[in-house]
C-alpha cells in the first residue's frame, strides 16, 4: 500500500509493503548517493539488503539504544558525513527504530542546512508511529527529545518483513502505540486487538495506525493543537520512562500504563486492560506518585502547573482538556 502525507511544503509517499526493503532503491533513486545511518541492533541482513542496492553507500552504525540518542552521536554522524564527502544533493537514509529515525532525521535536518531524508523504519513502533510526522530529535540536558527539528522525509519505506527479527518484547511494546491510535481515532483498529488473532493482522494494524497519524499530523503539522491527541498516555508515560529508565520499561510499556491512568470509564478500562494482558503489556505502574508528579511538572509541556491532558470517554473519540497537574494525583492512585 502507498499513501501520501501532505505537509505545508508538499507531500511525501509512505510505502507499507512486504518486500519493500529489497526494492528501496527504486523509491530512493538508484543513482543517488546515499549515507545510511543505523544502529548495532539492526540485523546485518537488513543493512546489507539496503546497502547493496547503491554504489558506494556511506554507512554509520551507532550503538543501539536510547542512550545513543544524544548530541555526541549526532556529532559523530555529521563528522562521518563530512569525511565521506556527503553533499547537499545526497540523501541520508535512516534504517532502524525510532532512535535511528530521530537522530538520523536530525542529522539530515542540520547537515549543510538540511539534506534529503528517507526513513526506513524497522521496528513496530517506528513503522506505525515515529516513522511519519517529521519530528526529529536527540535527548539533551537529561530531557528526552529536547533538541531537534521538524524535518519531513522525502519518503518512508515500511517493510513488515523486517519485523520478523524483532524481539517479542519490542514487538508488543510497539503495538501499544497502535492501541493508542485506535483509542484516539479508530474504533475498528481497537477492535482488532479485542480478537485473539490480532497477530495475523499486523499489516492492517500498521496501515490503520499510520492513517490515524497521517490524518492528525496533516491537521496540525507543527503541534499547535490536535496533534497533542497523539500524546494520549504519554504525559504519564514519559514520566514513568524517566523514572524507571528506558531499559526497565520500554516506551510502549510506559505508554500502556499511562493510557490506563487516563481512562475514566470502568468499561473502557476493563477493555483496555484485557488487550494489554493479551499483548503482555503492564497496566499499572508502582512508581512513587510524588516522583511521577514531579517529573510531569518538569516536562516541557507542563507550564504553570497545568497540562493539556488527552482524555477519552469513548473509543475513537479522544479529546484535549486543560487540567491542573494536581488532578493527576487521583489517577495515579487508582
Ligand atoms: N519522532 C517521533 O514522532 C517519535 C514518536 C514516537 C517515538 N519516538 C522515539 O522513538 C524511540 C523509540 O523507538 P523504538 O521503540 O523503535 O526503539 P529503538 O530504535 O531503540 O529500537 C529498539 C531496538 O530494536 C532494535 N531493532 C531495530 N530494528 C530491528 C529489527 N528489524 N530486528 C531486530 N532488532 C531491531 C534496535 O537496534 C534497538 O535495539 C524513542 O527515542 C522515542 O523518543 C519518536
Ligand atoms: Zn509514543
PDB file of C-alpha atoms and ligand atoms in Angstrom, residues 39-43 46 64-66 69 96-100 102 122-123 125-126 129-132 135-136 139 144-145 162-167 170 173 177 213 227 234 241 251, ligand 1:
ATOM      1  CA  UNK A  39      22.341   1.064  14.914  1.00  0.00           C
ATOM      2  CA  UNK A  40      24.161  -2.036  16.099  1.00  0.00           C
ATOM      3  CA  UNK A  41      20.931  -3.872  16.938  1.00  0.00           C
ATOM      4  CA  UNK A  42      19.510  -3.787  13.423  1.00  0.00           C
ATOM      5  CA  UNK A  43      20.337  -7.214  11.955  1.00  0.00           C
ATOM      6  CA  UNK A  46      18.627  -5.763   6.624  1.00  0.00           C
ATOM      7  CA  UNK A  64      21.835   0.507  19.841  1.00  0.00           C
ATOM      8  CA  UNK A  65      19.596   2.017  22.496  1.00  0.00           C
ATOM      9  CA  UNK A  66      18.115   5.279  23.713  1.00  0.00           C
ATOM     10  CA  UNK A  69      20.215   9.384  21.093  1.00  0.00           C
ATOM     11  CA  UNK A  96      16.165   1.264  12.263  1.00  0.00           C
ATOM     12  CA  UNK A  97      13.720   2.059  15.015  1.00  0.00           C
ATOM     13  CA  UNK A  98      12.657   5.408  16.411  1.00  0.00           C
ATOM     14  CA  UNK A  99      16.136   6.118  17.730  1.00  0.00           C
ATOM     15  CA  UNK A 100      17.805   5.789  14.297  1.00  0.00           C
ATOM     16  CA  UNK A 102      15.010  10.545  15.205  1.00  0.00           C
ATOM     17  CA  UNK A 122      12.356  -1.396  11.151  1.00  0.00           C
ATOM     18  CA  UNK A 123      10.522  -1.660  14.484  1.00  0.00           C
ATOM     19  CA  UNK A 125       6.904   1.455  16.912  1.00  0.00           C
ATOM     20  CA  UNK A 126       8.700   3.259  14.115  1.00  0.00           C
ATOM     21  CA  UNK A 129       4.220   5.859  14.598  1.00  0.00           C
ATOM     22  CA  UNK A 130       7.599   7.623  14.693  1.00  0.00           C
ATOM     23  CA  UNK A 131       8.372   6.998  11.000  1.00  0.00           C
ATOM     24  CA  UNK A 132       5.976   9.687   9.841  1.00  0.00           C
ATOM     25  CA  UNK A 135       9.688  15.187  14.226  1.00  0.00           C
ATOM     26  CA  UNK A 136      13.413  14.609  14.674  1.00  0.00           C
ATOM     27  CA  UNK A 139      17.830  13.820  24.138  1.00  0.00           C
ATOM     28  CA  UNK A 144      14.043  13.494  26.181  1.00  0.00           C
ATOM     29  CA  UNK A 145      13.757  14.951  22.667  1.00  0.00           C
ATOM     30  CA  UNK A 162      11.853  -6.853   8.670  1.00  0.00           C
ATOM     31  CA  UNK A 163       9.787  -7.223  11.837  1.00  0.00           C
ATOM     32  CA  UNK A 164      10.483 -10.981  11.730  1.00  0.00           C
ATOM     33  CA  UNK A 165      13.762 -10.431  13.622  1.00  0.00           C
ATOM     34  CA  UNK A 166      12.370  -8.057  16.219  1.00  0.00           C
ATOM     35  CA  UNK A 167      12.410  -9.383  19.819  1.00  0.00           C
ATOM     36  CA  UNK A 170       9.902  -4.809  21.341  1.00  0.00           C
ATOM     37  CA  UNK A 173       5.759  -2.505  23.118  1.00  0.00           C
ATOM     38  CA  UNK A 177       1.042   2.865  20.004  1.00  0.00           C
ATOM     39  CA  UNK A 213      -1.295   9.587  12.500  1.00  0.00           C
ATOM     40  CA  UNK A 227      -1.550  16.773  17.239  1.00  0.00           C
ATOM     41  CA  UNK A 234       2.314   9.882  27.050  1.00  0.00           C
ATOM     42  CA  UNK A 241      10.087   6.313  31.334  1.00  0.00           C
ATOM     43  CA  UNK A 251       8.417   3.263  25.641  1.00  0.00           C
TER      44      UNK A 251
HETATM   45  N1  LIG B   1       9.671  11.165  16.010  1.00  0.00           N
HETATM   46  C1  LIG B   1       8.551  10.774  16.557  1.00  0.00           C
HETATM   47  O1  LIG B   1       7.466  11.248  16.219  1.00  0.00           O
HETATM   48  C2  LIG B   1       8.586   9.711  17.610  1.00  0.00           C
HETATM   49  C3  LIG B   1       7.388   9.122  18.044  1.00  0.00           C
HETATM   50  C4  LIG B   1       7.465   8.102  18.980  1.00  0.00           C
HETATM   51  C5  LIG B   1       8.692   7.690  19.482  1.00  0.00           C
HETATM   52  N2  LIG B   1       9.839   8.285  19.036  1.00  0.00           N
HETATM   53  C6  LIG B   1      11.148   7.861  19.537  1.00  0.00           C
HETATM   54  O2  LIG B   1      11.389   6.531  19.127  1.00  0.00           O
HETATM   55  C7  LIG B   1      12.336   5.950  20.007  1.00  0.00           C
HETATM   56  C8  LIG B   1      11.939   4.523  20.293  1.00  0.00           C
HETATM   57  O3  LIG B   1      11.900   3.812  19.084  1.00  0.00           O
HETATM   58  P1  LIG B   1      11.945   2.214  19.046  1.00  0.00           P
HETATM   59  O4  LIG B   1      10.991   1.677  20.026  1.00  0.00           O
HETATM   60  O5  LIG B   1      11.839   1.820  17.646  1.00  0.00           O
HETATM   61  O6  LIG B   1      13.377   1.899  19.689  1.00  0.00           O
HETATM   62  P2  LIG B   1      14.813   1.663  19.033  1.00  0.00           P
HETATM   63  O7  LIG B   1      15.026   2.493  17.862  1.00  0.00           O
HETATM   64  O8  LIG B   1      15.776   1.772  20.149  1.00  0.00           O
HETATM   65  O9  LIG B   1      14.721   0.138  18.568  1.00  0.00           O
HETATM   66  C9  LIG B   1      14.542  -0.867  19.532  1.00  0.00           C
HETATM   67  C10 LIG B   1      15.616  -1.955  19.407  1.00  0.00           C
HETATM   68  O10 LIG B   1      15.309  -2.795  18.310  1.00  0.00           O
HETATM   69  C11 LIG B   1      16.476  -2.990  17.504  1.00  0.00           C
HETATM   70  N3  LIG B   1      15.975  -3.235  16.157  1.00  0.00           N
HETATM   71  C12 LIG B   1      15.536  -2.337  15.247  1.00  0.00           C
HETATM   72  N4  LIG B   1      15.033  -2.950  14.172  1.00  0.00           N
HETATM   73  C13 LIG B   1      15.152  -4.277  14.391  1.00  0.00           C
HETATM   74  C14 LIG B   1      14.787  -5.431  13.658  1.00  0.00           C
HETATM   75  N5  LIG B   1      14.128  -5.338  12.498  1.00  0.00           N
HETATM   76  N6  LIG B   1      15.074  -6.640  14.179  1.00  0.00           N
HETATM   77  C15 LIG B   1      15.681  -6.755  15.393  1.00  0.00           C
HETATM   78  N7  LIG B   1      16.034  -5.696  16.152  1.00  0.00           N
HETATM   79  C16 LIG B   1      15.757  -4.471  15.653  1.00  0.00           C
HETATM   80  C17 LIG B   1      17.265  -1.739  17.702  1.00  0.00           C
HETATM   81  O11 LIG B   1      18.626  -1.981  17.439  1.00  0.00           O
HETATM   82  C18 LIG B   1      17.023  -1.438  19.167  1.00  0.00           C
HETATM   83  O12 LIG B   1      17.908  -2.146  19.981  1.00  0.00           O
HETATM   84  C19 LIG B   1      12.403   6.824  21.223  1.00  0.00           C
HETATM   85  O13 LIG B   1      13.628   7.529  21.223  1.00  0.00           O
HETATM   86  C20 LIG B   1      11.249   7.809  21.036  1.00  0.00           C
HETATM   87  O14 LIG B   1      11.515   9.077  21.575  1.00  0.00           O
HETATM   88  C21 LIG B   1       9.795   9.279  18.123  1.00  0.00           C
END
